[in-house]
Tab-separated table of C-alpha atoms in Angstrom:
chain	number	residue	atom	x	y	z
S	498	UNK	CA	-0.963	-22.415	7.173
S	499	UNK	CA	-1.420	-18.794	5.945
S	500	UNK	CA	-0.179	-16.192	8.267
S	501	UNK	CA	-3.203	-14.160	7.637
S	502	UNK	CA	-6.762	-15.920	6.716
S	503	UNK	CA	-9.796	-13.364	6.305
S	504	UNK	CA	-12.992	-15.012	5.208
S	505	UNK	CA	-16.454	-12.737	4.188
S	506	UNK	CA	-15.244	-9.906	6.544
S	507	UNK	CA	-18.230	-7.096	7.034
S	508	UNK	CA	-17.154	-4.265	8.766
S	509	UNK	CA	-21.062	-1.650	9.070
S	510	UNK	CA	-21.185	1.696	10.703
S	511	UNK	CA	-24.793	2.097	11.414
S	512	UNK	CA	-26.091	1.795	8.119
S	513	UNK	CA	-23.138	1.969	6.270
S	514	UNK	CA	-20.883	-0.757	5.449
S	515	UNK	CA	-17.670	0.337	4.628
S	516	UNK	CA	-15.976	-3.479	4.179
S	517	UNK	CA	-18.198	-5.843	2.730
S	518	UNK	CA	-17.532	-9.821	2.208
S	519	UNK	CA	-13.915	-9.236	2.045
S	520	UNK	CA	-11.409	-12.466	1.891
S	521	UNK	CA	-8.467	-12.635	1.975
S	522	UNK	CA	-5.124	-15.131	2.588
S	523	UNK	CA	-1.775	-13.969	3.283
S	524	UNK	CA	1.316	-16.567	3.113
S	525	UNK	CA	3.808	-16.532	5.780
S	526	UNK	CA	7.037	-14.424	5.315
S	527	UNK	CA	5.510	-12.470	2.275
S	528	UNK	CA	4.156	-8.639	1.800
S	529	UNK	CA	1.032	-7.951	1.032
S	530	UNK	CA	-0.302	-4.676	0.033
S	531	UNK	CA	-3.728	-3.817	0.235
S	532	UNK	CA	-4.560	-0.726	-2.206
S	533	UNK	CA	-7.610	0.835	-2.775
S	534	UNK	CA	-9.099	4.833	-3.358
S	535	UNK	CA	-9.994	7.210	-0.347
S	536	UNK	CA	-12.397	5.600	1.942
S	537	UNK	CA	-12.481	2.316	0.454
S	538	UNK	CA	-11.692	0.139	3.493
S	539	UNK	CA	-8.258	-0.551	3.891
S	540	UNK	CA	-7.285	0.675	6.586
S	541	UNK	CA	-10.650	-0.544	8.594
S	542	UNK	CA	-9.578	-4.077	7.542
S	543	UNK	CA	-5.465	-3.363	8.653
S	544	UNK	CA	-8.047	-2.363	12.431
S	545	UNK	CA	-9.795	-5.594	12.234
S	546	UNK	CA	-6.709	-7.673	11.684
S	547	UNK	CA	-4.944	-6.203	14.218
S	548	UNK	CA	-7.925	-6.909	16.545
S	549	UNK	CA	-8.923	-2.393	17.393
S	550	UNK	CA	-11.947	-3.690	15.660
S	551	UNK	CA	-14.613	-5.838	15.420
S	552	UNK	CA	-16.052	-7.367	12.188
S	553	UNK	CA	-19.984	-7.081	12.000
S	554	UNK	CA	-19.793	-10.253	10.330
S	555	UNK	CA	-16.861	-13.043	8.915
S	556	UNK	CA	-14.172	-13.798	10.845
S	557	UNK	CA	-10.044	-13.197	10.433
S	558	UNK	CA	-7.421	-15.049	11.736
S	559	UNK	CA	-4.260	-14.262	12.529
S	560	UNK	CA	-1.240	-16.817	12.847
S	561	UNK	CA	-4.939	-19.137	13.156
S	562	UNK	CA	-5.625	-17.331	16.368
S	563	UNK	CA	-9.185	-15.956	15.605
S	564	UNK	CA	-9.281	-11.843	15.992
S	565	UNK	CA	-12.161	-11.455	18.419
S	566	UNK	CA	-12.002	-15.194	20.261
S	567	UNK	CA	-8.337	-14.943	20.741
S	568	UNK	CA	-7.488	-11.421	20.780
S	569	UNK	CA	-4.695	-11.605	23.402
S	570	UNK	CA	-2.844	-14.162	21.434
S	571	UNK	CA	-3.117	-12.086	18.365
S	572	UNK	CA	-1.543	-8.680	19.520
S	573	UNK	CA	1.276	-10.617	21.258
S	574	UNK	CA	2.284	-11.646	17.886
S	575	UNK	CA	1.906	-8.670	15.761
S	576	UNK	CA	3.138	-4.941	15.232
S	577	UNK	CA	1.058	-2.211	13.933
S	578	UNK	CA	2.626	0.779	12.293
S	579	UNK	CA	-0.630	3.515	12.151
S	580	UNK	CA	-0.697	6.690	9.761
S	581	UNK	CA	0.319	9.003	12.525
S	582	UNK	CA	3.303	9.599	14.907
S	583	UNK	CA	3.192	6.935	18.025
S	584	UNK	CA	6.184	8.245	19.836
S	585	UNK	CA	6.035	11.258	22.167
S	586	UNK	CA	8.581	13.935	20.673
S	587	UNK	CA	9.126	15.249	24.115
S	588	UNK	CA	11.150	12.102	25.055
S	589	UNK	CA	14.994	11.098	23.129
S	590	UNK	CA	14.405	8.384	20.294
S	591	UNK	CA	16.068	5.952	22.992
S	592	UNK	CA	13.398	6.795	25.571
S	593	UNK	CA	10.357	6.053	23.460
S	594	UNK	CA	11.920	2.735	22.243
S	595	UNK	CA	12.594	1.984	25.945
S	596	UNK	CA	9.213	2.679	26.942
S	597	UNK	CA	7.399	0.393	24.079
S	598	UNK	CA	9.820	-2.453	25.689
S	599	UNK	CA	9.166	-2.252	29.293
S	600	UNK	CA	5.312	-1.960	28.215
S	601	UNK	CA	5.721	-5.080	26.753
S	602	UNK	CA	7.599	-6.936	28.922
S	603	UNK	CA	11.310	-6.686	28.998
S	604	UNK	CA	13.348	-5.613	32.271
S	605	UNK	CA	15.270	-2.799	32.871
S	606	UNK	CA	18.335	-4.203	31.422
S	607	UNK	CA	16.991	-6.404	28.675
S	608	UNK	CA	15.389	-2.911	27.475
S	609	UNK	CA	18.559	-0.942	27.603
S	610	UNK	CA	20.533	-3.947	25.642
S	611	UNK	CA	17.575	-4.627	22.811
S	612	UNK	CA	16.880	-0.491	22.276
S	613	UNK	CA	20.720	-0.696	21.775
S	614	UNK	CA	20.583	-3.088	18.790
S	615	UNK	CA	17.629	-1.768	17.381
S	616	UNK	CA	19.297	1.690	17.271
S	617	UNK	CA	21.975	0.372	15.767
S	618	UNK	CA	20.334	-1.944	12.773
S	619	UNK	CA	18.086	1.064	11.838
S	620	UNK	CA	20.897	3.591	11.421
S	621	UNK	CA	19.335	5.722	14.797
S	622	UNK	CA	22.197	5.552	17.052
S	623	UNK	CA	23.709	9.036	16.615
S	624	UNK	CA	19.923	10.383	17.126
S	625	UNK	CA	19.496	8.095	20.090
S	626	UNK	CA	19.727	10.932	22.763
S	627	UNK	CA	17.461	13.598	21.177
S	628	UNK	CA	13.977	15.020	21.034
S	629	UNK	CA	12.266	13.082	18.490
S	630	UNK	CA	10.871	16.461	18.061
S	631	UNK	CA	14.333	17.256	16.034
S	632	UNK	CA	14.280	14.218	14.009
S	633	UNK	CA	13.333	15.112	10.257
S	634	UNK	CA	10.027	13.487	9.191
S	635	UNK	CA	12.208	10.401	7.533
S	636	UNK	CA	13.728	9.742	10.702
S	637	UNK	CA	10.944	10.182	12.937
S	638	UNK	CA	8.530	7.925	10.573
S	639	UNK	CA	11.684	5.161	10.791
S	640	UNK	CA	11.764	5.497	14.556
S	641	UNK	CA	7.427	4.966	14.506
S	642	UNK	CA	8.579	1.513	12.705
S	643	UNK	CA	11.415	0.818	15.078
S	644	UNK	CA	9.059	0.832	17.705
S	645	UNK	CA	6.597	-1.270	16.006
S	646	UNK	CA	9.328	-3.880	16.089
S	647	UNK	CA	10.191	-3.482	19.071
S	648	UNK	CA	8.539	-7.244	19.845
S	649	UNK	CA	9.704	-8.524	17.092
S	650	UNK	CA	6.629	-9.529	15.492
S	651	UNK	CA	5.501	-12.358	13.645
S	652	UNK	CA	3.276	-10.222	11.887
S	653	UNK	CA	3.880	-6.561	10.686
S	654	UNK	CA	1.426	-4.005	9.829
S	655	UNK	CA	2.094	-0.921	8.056
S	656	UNK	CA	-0.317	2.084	7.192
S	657	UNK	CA	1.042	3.920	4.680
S	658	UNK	CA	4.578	3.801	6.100
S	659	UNK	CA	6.033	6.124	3.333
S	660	UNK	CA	3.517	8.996	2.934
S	661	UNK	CA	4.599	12.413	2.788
S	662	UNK	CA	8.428	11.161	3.019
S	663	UNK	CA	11.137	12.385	0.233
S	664	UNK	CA	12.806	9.728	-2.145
S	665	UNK	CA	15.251	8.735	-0.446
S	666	UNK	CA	13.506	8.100	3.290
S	667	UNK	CA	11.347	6.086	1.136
S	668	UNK	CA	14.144	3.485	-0.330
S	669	UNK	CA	15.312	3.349	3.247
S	670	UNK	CA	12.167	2.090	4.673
S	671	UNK	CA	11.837	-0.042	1.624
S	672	UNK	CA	15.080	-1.870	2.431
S	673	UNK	CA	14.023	-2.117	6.059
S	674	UNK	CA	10.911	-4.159	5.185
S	675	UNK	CA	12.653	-6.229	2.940
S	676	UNK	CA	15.015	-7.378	5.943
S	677	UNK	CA	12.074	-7.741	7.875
S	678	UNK	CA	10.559	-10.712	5.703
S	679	UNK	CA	13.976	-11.930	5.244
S	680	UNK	CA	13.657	-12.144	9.075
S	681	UNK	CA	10.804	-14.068	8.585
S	682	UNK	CA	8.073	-11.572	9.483
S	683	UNK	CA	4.778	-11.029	7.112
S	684	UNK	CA	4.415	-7.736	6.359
S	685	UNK	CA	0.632	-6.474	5.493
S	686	UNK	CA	0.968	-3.023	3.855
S	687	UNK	CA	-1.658	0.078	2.938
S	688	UNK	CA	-0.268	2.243	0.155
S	689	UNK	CA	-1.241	5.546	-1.680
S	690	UNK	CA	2.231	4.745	-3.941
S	691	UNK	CA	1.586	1.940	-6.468
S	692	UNK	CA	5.105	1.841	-7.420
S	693	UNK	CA	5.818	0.888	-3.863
S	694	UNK	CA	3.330	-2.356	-3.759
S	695	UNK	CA	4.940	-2.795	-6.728
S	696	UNK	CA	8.319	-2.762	-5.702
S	697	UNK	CA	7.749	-4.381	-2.604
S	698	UNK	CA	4.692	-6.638	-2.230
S	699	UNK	CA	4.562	-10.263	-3.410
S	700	UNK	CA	1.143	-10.550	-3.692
S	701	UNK	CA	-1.872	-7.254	-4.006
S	702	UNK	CA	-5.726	-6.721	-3.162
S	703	UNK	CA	-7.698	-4.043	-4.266
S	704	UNK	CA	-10.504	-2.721	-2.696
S	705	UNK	CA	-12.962	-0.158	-3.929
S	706	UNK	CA	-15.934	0.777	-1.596
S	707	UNK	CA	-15.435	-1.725	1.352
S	708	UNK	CA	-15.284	-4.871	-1.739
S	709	UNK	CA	-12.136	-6.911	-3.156
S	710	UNK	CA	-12.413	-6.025	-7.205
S	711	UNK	CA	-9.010	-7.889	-7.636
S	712	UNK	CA	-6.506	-9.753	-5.818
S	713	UNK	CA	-2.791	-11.513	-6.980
S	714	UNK	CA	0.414	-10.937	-7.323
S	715	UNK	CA	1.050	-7.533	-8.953
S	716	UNK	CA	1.881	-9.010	-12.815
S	717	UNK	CA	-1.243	-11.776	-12.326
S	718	UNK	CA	-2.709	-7.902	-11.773
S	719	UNK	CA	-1.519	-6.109	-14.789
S	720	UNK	CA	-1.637	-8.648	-17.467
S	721	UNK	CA	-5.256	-9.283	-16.480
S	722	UNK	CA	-5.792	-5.699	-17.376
S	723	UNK	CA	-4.025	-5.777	-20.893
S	724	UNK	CA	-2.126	-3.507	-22.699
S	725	UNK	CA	-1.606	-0.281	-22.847
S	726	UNK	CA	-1.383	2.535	-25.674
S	727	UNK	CA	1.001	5.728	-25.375
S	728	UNK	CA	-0.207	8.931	-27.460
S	729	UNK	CA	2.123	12.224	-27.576
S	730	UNK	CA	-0.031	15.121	-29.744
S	731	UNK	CA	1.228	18.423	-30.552
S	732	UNK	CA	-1.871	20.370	-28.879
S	733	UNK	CA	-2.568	20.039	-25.259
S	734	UNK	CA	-6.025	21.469	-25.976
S	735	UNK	CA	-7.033	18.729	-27.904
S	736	UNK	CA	-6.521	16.258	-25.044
S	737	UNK	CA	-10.308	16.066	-24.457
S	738	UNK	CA	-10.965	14.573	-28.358
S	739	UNK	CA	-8.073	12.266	-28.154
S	740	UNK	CA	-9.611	10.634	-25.004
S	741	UNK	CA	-13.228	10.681	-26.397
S	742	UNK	CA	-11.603	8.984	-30.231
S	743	UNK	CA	-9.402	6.398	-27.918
S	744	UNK	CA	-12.617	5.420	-25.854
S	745	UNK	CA	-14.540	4.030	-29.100
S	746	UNK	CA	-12.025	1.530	-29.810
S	747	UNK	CA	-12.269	0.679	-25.971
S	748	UNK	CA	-9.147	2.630	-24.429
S	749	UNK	CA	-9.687	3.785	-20.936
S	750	UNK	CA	-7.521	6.873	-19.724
S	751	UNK	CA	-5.006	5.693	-17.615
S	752	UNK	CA	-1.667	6.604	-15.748
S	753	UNK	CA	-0.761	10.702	-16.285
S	754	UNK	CA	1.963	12.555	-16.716
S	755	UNK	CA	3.651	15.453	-16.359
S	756	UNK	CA	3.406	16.628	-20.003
S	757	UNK	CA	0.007	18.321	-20.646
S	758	UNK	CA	0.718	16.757	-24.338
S	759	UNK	CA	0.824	12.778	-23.500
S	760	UNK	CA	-1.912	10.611	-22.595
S	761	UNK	CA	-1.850	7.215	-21.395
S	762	UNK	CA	-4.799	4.494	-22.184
S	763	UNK	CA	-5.459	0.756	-20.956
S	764	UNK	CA	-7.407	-1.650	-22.855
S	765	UNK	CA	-9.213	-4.296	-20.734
S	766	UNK	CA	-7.647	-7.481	-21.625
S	767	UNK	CA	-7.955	-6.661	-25.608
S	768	UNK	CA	-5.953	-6.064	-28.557
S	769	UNK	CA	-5.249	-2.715	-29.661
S	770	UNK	CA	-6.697	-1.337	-33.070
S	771	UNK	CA	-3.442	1.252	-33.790
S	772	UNK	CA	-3.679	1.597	-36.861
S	773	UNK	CA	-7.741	2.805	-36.808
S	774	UNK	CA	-6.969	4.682	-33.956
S	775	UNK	CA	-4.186	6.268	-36.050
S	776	UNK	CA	-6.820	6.928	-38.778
S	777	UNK	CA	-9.464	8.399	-36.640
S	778	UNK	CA	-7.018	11.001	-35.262
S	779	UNK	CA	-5.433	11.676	-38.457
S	780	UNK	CA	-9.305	12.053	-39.694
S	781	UNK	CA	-10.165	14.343	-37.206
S	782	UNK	CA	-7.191	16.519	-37.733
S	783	UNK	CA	-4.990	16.202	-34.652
S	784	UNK	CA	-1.412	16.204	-34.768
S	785	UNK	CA	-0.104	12.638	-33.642
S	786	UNK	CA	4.060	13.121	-32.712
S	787	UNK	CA	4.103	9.312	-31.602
S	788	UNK	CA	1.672	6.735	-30.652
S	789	UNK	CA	2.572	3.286	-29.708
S	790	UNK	CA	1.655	0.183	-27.756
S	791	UNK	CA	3.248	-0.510	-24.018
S	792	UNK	CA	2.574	-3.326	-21.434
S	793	UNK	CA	0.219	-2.021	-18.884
S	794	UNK	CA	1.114	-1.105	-15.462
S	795	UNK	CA	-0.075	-1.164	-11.620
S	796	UNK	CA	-1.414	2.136	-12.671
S	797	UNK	CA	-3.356	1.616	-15.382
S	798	UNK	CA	-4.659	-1.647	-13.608
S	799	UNK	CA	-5.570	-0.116	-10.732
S	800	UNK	CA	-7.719	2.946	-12.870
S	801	UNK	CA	-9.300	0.128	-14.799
S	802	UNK	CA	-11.075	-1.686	-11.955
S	803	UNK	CA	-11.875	0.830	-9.495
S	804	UNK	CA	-12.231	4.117	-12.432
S	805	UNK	CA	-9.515	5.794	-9.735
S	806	UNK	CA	-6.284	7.286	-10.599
S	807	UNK	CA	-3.268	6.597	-8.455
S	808	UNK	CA	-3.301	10.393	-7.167
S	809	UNK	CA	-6.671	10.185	-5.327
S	810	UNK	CA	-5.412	6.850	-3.349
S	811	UNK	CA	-5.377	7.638	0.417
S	812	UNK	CA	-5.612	5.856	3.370
């Protein structure tokens, strides 16, 4: 049985829907990310799953305990990790943690004792005793995650767990959700970082305006998308006539970069004409230093089906 089973989910505000027939099927013990542009719906579907919300129409299960019809026996089996802060930086990092226990059950003592190994595992303990209102943002994002385990969930959701964090906070919360699954816990992830579903997630959907365009594991993803085509030119300001000679032969702009001089295309699924791209170019007088084919990436997948680039993805 999947852990997670969404079928023709609707979520409407008034008139608007902003999740429309979405489905959806999550295997036990696996991540899942769920990427999609600003305001497309993921993080309304990561409400509904974790029962803040109801659908207008569909239903969702979670561990087959139906969202709305057996909400209780949902959150007792899942943690939710939101976009912002849930601790209270006026209390110690041991205080919060002790608090989400005794609200969910333990005793006095079984508190002190599990805060103590949780602590521990997630590299907290010297921080234990202060102001999460000290912590740096990498620590006090960890310690928002801590606390969503602090049940040990069957089910774990994250909303964009790694946003605004450096590098390195980043790997470490990586490596945490790895031992998480190896725990045994499904992890459902939203993600403005397609490198990070990449890295992480065993399966993807994307969702552009409230509706799954495409759903799989992350190379099932890519190679549906194609290839992809490198060009380095010698004028930046030609950029424009590059992208509009690369569009007739059916390239579609894709991933950027840093240098003002390199472009990156993705062909849907097709072949890729170099050497009458080369031509066209060379016929139009701009300055090729290299050009070359490339397997596509989560980038350019995700910019083919939802027109997006990775930069605008938000929550």
């Amino acid at each position: 049985m999947p852990a997670i089973e969404v079928e023709s989910v609707t979520r409407c505000y008034g008139k608007r829907t902003v999740v429309d027939g979405v489905n959806l099927s999550v295997p036990a013990g696996t991540v899942h990310a769920l990427l999609g542009p600003n305001g497309s719906g993921k993080t309304t579907i990561v409400r509904m799953l974790a029962t803040l919300l109801r659908p207008s129409a569909g239903s969702a299960r979670v561990l087959g305990f139906d969202t709305v019809l057996a909400a209780a026996q949902v959150k007792k089996n899942i943690g939710l990790v939101g976009q912002f802060h849930a601790v209270d930086p006026r209390l110690t990092g041991a205080e919060n943690l002790a608090m989400f226990a005794r609200l969910n059950g333990y005793a006095a003592k079984a508190a002190r004792l599990h805060v103590g190994e949780l602590l521990e595992r997630f590299e907290l303990l010297d921080a234990a005793d202060r102001q999460v209102q000290t912590y740096s943002g990498g620590m006090r994002r960890r310690l928002d995650i801590v606390a969503g385990m602090v049940v040990r969930p069957a089910v774990l959701f994250l909303d964009e767990p790694t946003t605004g964090l450096d590098p390195r906070s980043r790997h470490e919360i990586y490596e945490y959700v790895r031992s998480f699954v190896n725990d045994g816990t499904t992890v459902v992830l939203t993600t403005q970082y397609l490198d990070e579903a990449d890295k992480l997630a065993d399966s993807v959907t994307i969702i552009d305006a409230g509706k799954v365009v495409a759903a799989g594991t992350p190379d099932e993803i890519v190679e549906a998308v194609g290839t992809g085509l490198d060009v380095v030119i010698a004028d930046e300001h030609r950029c424009g006539e590059v992208t509009e000679i690369v569009g007739r032969f059916g390239g579609r702009p894709g991933a950027s970069h840093d240098s003002a001089t390199e472009l990156s295309f993705a062909f849907d699924g097709q072949s890729i004409a170099l050497l009458p791209i080369l031509r066209a170019l060379d016929d139009a007088g701009i300055a090729v230093q290299d050009i070359g084919r490339r397997r596509a990436t989560l980038d350019d997948a995700f910019l083919a089906l939802t027109g997006h680039t990775s930069e605008r993805i938000s929550a």
